[in-house]
PDB file of C-alpha atoms in Angstrom:
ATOM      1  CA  UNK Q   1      96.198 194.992 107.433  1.00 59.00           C
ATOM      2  CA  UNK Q   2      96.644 191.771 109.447  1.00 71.00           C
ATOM      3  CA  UNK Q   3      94.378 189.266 110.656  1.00 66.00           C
ATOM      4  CA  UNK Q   4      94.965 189.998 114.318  1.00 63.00           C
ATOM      5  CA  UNK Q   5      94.673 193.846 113.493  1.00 55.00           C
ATOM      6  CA  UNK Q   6      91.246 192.918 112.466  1.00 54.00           C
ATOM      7  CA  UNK Q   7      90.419 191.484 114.924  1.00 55.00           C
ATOM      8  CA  UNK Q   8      91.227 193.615 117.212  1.00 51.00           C
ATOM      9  CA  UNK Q   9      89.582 196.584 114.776  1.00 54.00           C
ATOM     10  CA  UNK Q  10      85.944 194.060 115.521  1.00 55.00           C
ATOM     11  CA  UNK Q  11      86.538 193.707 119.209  1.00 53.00           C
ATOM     12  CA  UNK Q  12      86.840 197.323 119.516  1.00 52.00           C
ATOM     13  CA  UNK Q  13      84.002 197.727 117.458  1.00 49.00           C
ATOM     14  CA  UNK Q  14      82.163 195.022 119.548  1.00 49.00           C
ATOM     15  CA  UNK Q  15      82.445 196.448 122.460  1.00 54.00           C
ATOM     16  CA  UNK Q  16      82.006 200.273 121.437  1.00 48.00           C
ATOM     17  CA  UNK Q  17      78.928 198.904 120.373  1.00 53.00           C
ATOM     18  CA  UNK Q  18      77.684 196.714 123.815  1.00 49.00           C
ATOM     19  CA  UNK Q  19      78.867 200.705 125.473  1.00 50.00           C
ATOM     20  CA  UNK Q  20      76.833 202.409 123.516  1.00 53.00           C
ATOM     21  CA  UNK Q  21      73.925 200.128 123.993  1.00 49.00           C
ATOM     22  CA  UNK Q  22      74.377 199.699 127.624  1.00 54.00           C
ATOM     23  CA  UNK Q  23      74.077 203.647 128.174  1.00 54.00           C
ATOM     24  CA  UNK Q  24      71.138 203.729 125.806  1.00 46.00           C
ATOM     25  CA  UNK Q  25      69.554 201.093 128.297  1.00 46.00           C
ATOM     26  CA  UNK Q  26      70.728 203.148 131.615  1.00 48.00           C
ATOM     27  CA  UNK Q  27      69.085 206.582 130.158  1.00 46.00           C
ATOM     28  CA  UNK Q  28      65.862 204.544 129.399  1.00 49.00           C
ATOM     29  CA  UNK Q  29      65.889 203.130 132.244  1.00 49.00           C
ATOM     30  CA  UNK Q  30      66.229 206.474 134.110  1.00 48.00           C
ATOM     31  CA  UNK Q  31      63.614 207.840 132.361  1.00 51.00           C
ATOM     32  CA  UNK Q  32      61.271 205.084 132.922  1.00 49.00           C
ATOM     33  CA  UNK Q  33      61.869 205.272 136.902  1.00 49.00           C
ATOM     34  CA  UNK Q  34      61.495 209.282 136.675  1.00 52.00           C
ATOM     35  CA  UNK Q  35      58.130 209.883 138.190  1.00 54.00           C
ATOM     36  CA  UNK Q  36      56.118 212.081 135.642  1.00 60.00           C
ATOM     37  CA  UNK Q  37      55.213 215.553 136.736  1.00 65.00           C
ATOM     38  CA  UNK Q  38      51.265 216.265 137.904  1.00 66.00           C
ATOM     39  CA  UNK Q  39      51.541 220.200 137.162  1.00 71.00           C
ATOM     40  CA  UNK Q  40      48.440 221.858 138.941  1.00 80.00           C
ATOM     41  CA  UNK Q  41      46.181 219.147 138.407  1.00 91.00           C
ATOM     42  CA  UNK Q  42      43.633 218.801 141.374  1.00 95.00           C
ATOM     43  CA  UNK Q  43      42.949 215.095 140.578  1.00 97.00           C
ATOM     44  CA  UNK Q  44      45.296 212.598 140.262  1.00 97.00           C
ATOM     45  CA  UNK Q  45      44.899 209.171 139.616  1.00 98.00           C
ATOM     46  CA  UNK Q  46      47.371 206.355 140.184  1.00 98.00           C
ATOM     47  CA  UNK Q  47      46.842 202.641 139.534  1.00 97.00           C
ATOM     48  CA  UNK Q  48      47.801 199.792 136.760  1.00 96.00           C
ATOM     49  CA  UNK Q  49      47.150 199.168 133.009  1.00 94.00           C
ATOM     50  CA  UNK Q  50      43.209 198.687 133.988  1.00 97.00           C
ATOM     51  CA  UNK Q  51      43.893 202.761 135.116  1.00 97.00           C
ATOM     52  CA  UNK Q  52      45.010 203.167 131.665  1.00 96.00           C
ATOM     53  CA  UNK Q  53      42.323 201.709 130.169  1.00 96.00           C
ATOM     54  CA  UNK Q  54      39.060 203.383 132.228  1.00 97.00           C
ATOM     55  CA  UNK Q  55      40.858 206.599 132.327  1.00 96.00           C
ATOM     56  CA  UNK Q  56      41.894 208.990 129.711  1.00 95.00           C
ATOM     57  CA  UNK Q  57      45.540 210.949 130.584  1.00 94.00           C
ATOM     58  CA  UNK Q  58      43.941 214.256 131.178  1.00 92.00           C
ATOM     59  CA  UNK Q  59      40.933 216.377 131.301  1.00 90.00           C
ATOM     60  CA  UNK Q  60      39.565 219.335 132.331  1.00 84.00           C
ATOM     61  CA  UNK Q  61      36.351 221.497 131.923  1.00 81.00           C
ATOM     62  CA  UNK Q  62      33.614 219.193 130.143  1.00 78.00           C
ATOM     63  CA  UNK Q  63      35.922 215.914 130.141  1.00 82.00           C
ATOM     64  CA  UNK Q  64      37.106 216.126 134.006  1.00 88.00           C
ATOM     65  CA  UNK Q  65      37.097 212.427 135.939  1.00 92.00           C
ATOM     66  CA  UNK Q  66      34.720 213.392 138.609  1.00 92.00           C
ATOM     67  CA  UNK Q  67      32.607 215.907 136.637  1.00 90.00           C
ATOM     68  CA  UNK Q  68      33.339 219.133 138.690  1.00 90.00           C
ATOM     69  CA  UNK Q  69      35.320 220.677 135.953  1.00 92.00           C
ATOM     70  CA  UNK Q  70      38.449 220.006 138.134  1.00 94.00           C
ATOM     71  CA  UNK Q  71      41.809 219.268 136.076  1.00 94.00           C
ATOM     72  CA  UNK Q  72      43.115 215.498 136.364  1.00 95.00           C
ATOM     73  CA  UNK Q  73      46.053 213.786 135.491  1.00 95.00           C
ATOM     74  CA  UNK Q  74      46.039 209.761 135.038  1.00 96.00           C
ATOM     75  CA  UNK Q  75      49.564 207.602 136.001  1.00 95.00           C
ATOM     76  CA  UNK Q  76      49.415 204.351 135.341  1.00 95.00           C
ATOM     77  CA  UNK Q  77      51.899 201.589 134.923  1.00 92.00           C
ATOM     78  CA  UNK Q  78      51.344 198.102 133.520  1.00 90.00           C
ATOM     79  CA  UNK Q  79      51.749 195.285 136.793  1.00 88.00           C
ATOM     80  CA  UNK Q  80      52.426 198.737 139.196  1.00 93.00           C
ATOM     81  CA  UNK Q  81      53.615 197.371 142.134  1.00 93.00           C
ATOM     82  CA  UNK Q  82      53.109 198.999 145.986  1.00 95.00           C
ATOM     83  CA  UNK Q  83      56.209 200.388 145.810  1.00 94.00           C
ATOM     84  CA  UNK Q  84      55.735 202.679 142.714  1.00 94.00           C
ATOM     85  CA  UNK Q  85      52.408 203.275 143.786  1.00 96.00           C
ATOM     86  CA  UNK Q  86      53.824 205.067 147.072  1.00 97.00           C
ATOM     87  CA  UNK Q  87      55.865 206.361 144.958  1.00 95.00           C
ATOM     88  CA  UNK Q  88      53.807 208.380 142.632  1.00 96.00           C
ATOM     89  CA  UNK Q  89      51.070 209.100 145.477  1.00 97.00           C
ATOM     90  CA  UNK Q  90      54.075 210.682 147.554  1.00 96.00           C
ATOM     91  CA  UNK Q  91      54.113 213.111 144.200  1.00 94.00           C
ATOM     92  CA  UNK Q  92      50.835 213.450 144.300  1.00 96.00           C
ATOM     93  CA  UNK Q  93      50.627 215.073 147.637  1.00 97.00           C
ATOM     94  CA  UNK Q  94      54.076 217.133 146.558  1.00 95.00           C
ATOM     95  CA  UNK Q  95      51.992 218.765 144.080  1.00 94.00           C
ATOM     96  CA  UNK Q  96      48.985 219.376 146.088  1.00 94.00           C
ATOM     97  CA  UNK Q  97      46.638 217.748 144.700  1.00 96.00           C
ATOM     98  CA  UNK Q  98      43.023 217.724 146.253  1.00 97.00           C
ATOM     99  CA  UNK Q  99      41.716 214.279 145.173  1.00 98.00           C
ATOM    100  CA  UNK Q 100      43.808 211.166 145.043  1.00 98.00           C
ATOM    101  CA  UNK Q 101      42.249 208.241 143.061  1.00 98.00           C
ATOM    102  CA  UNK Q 102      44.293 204.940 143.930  1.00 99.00           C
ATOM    103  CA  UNK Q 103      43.569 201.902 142.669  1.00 98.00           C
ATOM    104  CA  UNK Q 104      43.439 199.227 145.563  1.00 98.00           C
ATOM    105  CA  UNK Q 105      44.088 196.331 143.398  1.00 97.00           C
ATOM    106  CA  UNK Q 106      48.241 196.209 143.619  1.00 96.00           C
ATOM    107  CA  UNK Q 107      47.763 196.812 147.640  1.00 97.00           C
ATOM    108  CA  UNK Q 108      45.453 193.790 148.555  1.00 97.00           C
ATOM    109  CA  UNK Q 109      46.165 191.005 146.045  1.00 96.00           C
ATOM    110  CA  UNK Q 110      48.866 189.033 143.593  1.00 95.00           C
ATOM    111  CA  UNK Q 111      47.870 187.404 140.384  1.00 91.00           C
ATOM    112  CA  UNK Q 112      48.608 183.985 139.744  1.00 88.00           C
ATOM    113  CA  UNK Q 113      51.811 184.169 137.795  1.00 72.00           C
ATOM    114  CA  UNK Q 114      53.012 187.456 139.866  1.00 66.00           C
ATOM    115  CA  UNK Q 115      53.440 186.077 143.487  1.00 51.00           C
ATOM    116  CA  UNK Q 116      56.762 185.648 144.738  1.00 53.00           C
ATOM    117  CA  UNK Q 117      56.269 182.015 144.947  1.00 46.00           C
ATOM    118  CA  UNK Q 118      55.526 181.660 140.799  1.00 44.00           C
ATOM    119  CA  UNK Q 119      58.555 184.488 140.260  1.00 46.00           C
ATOM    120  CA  UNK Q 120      60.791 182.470 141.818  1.00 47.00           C
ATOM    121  CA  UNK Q 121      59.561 178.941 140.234  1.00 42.00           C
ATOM    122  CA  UNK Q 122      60.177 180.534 136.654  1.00 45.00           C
ATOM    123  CA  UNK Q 123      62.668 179.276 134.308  1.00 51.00           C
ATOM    124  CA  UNK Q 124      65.351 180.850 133.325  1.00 56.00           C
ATOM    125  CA  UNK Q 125      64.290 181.248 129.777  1.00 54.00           C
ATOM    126  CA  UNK Q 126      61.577 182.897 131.325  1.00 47.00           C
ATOM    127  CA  UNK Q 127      63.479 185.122 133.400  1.00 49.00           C
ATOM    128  CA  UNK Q 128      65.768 185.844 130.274  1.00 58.00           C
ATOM    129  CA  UNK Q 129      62.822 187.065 127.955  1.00 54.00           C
ATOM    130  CA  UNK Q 130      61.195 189.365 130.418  1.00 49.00           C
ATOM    131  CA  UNK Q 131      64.933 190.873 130.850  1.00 54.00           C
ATOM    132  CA  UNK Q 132      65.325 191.137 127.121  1.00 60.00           C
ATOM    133  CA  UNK Q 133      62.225 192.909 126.511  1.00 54.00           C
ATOM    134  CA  UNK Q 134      62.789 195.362 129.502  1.00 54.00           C
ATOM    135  CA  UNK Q 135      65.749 195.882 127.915  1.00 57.00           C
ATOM    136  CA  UNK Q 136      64.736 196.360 124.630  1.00 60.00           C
ATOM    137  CA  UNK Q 137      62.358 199.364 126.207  1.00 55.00           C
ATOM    138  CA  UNK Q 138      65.264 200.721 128.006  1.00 52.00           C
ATOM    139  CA  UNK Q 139      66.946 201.248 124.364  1.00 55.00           C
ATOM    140  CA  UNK Q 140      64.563 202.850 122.532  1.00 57.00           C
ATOM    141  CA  UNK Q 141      64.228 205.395 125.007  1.00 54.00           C
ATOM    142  CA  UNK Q 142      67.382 206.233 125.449  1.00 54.00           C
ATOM    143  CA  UNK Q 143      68.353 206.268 121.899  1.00 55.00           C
ATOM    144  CA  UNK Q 144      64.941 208.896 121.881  1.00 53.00           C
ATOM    145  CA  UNK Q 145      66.340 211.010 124.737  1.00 53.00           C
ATOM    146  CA  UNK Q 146      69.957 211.098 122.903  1.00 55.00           C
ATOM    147  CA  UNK Q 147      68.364 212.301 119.844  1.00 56.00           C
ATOM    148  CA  UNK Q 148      66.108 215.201 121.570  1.00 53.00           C
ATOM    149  CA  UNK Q 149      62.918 213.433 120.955  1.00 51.00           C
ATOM    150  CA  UNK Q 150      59.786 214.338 122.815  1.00 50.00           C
ATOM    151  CA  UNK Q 151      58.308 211.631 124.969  1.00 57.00           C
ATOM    152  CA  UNK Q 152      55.450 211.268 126.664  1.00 61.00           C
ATOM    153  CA  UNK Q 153      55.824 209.807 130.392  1.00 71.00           C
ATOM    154  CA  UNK Q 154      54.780 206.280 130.173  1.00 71.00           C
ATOM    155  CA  UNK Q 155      52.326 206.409 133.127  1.00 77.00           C
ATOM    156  CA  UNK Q 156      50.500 209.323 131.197  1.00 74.00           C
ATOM    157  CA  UNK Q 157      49.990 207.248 127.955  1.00 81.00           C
ATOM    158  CA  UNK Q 158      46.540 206.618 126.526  1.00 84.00           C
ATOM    159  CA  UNK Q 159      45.539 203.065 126.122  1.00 84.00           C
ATOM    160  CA  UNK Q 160      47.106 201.886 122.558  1.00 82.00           C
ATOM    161  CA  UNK Q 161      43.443 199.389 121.743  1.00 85.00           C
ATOM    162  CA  UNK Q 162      39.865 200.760 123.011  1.00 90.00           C
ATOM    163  CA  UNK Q 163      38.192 200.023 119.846  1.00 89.00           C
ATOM    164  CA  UNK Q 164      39.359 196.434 119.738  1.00 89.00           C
ATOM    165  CA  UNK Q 165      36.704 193.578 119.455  1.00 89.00           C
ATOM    166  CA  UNK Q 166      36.610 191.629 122.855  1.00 90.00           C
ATOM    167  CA  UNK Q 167      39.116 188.670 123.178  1.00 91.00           C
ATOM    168  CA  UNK Q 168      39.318 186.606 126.304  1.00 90.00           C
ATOM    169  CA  UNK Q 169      41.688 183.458 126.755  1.00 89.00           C
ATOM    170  CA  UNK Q 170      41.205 180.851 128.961  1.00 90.00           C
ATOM    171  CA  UNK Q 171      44.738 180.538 128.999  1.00 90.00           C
ATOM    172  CA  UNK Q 172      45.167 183.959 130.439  1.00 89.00           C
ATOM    173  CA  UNK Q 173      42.827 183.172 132.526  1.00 92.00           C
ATOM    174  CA  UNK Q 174      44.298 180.107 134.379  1.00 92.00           C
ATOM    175  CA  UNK Q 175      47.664 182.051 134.278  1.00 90.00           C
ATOM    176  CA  UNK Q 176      45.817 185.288 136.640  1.00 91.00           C
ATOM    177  CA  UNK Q 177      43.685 182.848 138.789  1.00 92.00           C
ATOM    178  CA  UNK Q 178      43.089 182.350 141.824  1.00 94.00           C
ATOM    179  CA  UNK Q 179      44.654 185.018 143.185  1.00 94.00           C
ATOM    180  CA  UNK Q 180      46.688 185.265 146.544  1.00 95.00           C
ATOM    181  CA  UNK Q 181      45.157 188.147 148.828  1.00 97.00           C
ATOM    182  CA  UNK Q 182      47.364 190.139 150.878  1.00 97.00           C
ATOM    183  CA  UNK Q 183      47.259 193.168 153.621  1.00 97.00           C
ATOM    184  CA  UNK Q 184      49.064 196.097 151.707  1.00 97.00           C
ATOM    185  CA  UNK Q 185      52.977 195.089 152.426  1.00 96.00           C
ATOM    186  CA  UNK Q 186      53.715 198.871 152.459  1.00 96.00           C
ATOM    187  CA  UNK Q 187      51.073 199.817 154.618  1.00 97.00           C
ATOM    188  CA  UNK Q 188      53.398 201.386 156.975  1.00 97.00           C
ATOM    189  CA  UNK Q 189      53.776 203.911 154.290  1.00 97.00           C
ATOM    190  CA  UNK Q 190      50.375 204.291 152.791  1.00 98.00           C
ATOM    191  CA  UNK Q 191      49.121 205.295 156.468  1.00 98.00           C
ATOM    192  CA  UNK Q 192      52.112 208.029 156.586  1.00 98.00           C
ATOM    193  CA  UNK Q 193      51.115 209.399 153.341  1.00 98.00           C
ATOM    194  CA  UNK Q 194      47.257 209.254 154.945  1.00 98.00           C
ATOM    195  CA  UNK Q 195      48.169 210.928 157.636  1.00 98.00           C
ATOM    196  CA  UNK Q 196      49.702 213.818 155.037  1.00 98.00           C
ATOM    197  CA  UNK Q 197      47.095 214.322 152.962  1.00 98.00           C
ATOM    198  CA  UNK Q 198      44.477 214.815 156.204  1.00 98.00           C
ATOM    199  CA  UNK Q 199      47.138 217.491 157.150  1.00 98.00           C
ATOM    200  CA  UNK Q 200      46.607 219.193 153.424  1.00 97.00           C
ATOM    201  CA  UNK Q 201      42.992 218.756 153.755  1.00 97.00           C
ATOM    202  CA  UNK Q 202      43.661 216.479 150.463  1.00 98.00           C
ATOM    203  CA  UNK Q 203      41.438 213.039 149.767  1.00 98.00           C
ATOM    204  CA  UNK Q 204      42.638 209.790 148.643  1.00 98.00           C
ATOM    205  CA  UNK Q 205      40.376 207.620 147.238  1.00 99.00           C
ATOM    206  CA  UNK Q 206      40.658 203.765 146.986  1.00 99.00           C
ATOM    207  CA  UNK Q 207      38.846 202.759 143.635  1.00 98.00           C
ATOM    208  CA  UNK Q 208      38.213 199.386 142.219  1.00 98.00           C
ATOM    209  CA  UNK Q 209      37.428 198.857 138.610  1.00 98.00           C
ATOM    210  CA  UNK Q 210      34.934 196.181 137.660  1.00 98.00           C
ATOM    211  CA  UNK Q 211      36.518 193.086 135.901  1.00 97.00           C
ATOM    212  CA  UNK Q 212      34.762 190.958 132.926  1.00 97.00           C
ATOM    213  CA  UNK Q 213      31.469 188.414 133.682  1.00 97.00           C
ATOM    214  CA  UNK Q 214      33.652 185.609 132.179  1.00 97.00           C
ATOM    215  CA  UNK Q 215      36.510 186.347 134.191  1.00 96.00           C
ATOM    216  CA  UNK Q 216      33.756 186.574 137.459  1.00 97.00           C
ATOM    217  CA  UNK Q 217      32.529 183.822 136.680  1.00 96.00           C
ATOM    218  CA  UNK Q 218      36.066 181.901 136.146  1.00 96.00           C
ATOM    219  CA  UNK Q 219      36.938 183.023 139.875  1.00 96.00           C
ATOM    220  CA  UNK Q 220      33.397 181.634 141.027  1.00 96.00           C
ATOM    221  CA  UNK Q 221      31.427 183.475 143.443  1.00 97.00           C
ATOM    222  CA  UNK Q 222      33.032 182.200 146.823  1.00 97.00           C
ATOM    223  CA  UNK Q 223      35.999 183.579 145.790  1.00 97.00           C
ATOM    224  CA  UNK Q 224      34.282 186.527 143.938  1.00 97.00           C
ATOM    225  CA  UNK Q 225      32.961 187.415 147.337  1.00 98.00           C
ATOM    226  CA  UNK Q 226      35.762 187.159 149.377  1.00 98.00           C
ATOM    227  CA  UNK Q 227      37.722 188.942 147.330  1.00 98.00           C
ATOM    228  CA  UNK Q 228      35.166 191.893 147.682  1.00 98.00           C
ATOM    229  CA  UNK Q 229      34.832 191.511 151.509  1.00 98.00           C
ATOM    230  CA  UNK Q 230      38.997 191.500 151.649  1.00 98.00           C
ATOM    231  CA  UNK Q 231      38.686 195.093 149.514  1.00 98.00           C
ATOM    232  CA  UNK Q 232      35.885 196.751 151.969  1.00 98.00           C
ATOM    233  CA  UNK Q 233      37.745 195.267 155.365  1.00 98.00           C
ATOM    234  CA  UNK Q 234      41.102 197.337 153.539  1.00 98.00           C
ATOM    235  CA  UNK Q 235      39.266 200.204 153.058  1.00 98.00           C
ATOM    236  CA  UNK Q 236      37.709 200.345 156.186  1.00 98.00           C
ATOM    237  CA  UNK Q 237      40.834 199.743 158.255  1.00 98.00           C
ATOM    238  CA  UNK Q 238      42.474 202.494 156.216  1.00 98.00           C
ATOM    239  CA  UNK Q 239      39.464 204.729 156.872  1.00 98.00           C
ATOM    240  CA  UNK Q 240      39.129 205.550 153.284  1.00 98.00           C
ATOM    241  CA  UNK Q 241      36.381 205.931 150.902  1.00 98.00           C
ATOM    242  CA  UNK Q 242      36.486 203.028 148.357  1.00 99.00           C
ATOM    243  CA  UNK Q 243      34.805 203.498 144.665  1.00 98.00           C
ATOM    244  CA  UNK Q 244      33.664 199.974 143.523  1.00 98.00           C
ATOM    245  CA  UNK Q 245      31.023 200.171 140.976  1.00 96.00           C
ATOM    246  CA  UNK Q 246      30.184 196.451 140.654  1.00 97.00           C
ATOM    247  CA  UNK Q 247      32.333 193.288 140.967  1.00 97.00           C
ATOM    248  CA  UNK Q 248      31.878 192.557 137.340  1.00 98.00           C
ATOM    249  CA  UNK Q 249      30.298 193.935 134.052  1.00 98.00           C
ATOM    250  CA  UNK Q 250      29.342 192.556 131.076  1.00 98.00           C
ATOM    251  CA  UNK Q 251      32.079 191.473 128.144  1.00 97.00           C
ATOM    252  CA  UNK Q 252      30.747 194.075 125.549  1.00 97.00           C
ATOM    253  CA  UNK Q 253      32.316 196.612 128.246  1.00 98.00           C
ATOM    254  CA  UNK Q 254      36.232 195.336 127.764  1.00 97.00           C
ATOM    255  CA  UNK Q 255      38.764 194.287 125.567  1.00 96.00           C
ATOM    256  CA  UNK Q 256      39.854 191.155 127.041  1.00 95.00           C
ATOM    257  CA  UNK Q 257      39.214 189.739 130.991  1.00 94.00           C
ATOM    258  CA  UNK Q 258      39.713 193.218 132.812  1.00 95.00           C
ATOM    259  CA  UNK Q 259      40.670 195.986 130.530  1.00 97.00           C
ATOM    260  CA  UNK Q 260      37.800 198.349 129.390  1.00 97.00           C
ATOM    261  CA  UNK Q 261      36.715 199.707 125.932  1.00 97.00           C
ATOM    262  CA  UNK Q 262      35.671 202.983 125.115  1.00 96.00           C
ATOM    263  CA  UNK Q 263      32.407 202.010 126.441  1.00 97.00           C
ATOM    264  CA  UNK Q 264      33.776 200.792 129.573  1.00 97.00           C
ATOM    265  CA  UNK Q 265      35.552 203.625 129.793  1.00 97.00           C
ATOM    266  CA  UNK Q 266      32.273 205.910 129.529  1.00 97.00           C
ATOM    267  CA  UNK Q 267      30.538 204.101 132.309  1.00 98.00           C
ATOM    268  CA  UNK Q 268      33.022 203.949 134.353  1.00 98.00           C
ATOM    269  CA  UNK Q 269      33.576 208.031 134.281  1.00 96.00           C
ATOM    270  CA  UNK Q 270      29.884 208.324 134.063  1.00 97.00           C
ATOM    271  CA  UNK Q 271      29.343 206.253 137.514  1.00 98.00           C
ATOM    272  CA  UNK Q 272      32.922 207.610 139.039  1.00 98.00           C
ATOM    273  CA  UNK Q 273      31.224 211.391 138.579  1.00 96.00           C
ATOM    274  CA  UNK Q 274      27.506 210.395 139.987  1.00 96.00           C
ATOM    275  CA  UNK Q 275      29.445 208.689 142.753  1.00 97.00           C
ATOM    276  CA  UNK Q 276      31.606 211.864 143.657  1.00 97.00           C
ATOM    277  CA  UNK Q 277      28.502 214.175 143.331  1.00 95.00           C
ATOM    278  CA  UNK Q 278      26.305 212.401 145.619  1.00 94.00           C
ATOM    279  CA  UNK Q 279      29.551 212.511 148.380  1.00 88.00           C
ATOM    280  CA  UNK Q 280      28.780 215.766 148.128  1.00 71.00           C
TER     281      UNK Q 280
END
């Protein structure tokens, strides 16, 4: 065999290779955007990683959110934005559900490093890294779905760390705060899908998980407070019921800045279900 018949044997290879890859990545990819199904649940609710964190994927009976003995079903996506978050609630109401839990985080504000001003400052190195990883995701699942493997929706995913000793970094910190504050840019939407569940006799729910003391205290309370007066005036001009414990906890209740432990987790249920019963 030649040299140039080699090579061209490689570049065939090469590119077989990239193919296969590349339609690894687009069934991952499809899977990921595929909105998991709700089933019969009458409780559903949507929100971010701190979702994830505060609420298990399911329960029913003796472990249901809001105590009643109602079935729920948590989504939650790390950095959800608006637009997925319309997304699943629109599923939501396709399925029926009575009680919609959103979190009203992703509608009112941006972190630090996730406003549109700091995406578009990154560097490209930046920009390349979060692609690669993405990507990297997008494989792996496909590869799974080509070889018949069960997965489990990523929104209904328990937390992977709830026993984990409590770790905050000032760096991380710096990199979430301040935050920009925003009128939901989808709002449009949100009051259609308001509108809908009134007409199903369904509720939606705007609830706001407490965040660290130390990460409180980093925002300082004149921000601290007008970040809770921008949440209220939201839920009020939506005419919906907001669920906000307390602006902050203590650290022994999370794993880092804003994501709960297990014992987090157990208030938070614990207050969510005294809070629903005394709605009545």
């Amino acid at each position: 065999m030649t040299t140039r018949q080699l090579g061209v044997i490689w570049a065939f290879a090469g590119l077989l290779s990239v193919a296969i890859l590349m339609s690894c990545a687009a069934l991952g990819r499809a899977a990921a955007a595929r909105p998991p199904e709700t089933g019969s649940a009458a409780v559903v609710a949507i929100g971010s990683s701190l979702l994830r964190y505060s609420i298990p994927p399911r329960g029913s009976a003796q472990q249901s959110l809001l105590g009643d003995g109602a079935e729920h079903v948590r989504l939650a996506l790390d950095q959800i934005t608006e637009t997925e978050q319309m997304e699943l609630l629109g599923k939501a109401l396709s399925s029926r559900a009575k009680t919609i839990l959103l979190e009203v985080n992703p509608l009112v504000f941006d972190f630090r490093d996730q406003t549109p001003e700091r995406h578009a400052s990154r560097s490209l190195s930046e920009r390349l890294g979060a692609w690669q990883r993405r990507l990297g995701e997008w494989v792996r699942s496909g590869l799974k779905n080509l070889l018949g493997a069960t997965q489990t929706p990523l929104a209904l995913t328990e937390a992977p760390s709830l026993n984990q000793p409590n770790r905050i970094s000032s760096a991380k910190l710096a990199a979430l705060y301040p935050l920009s504050l925003h009128r939901p840019r989808e709002e449009g939407t949100l009051q259609t899908m308001i509108a809908q569940a009134k007409r199903q006799g369904a509720t939606i729910v705007l609830i706001c998980p407490p965040r660290s003391q130390t990460a409180a205290e980093f925002m300082g309370p004149i921000a601290a407070e007008t970040l809770r007066a921008h949440i209220q005036a939201t839920a009020d001009r939506l005419g919906l019921p907001l669920f906000a414990p307390a602006f902050a906890w203590p650290d022994t209740y999370f794993i880092d800045q804003g994501h709960m432990n297990w014992q987090g987790r157990r208030k938070f249920m614990g207050e969510l279900a005294n809070w629903w019963a005394r709605r009545g």
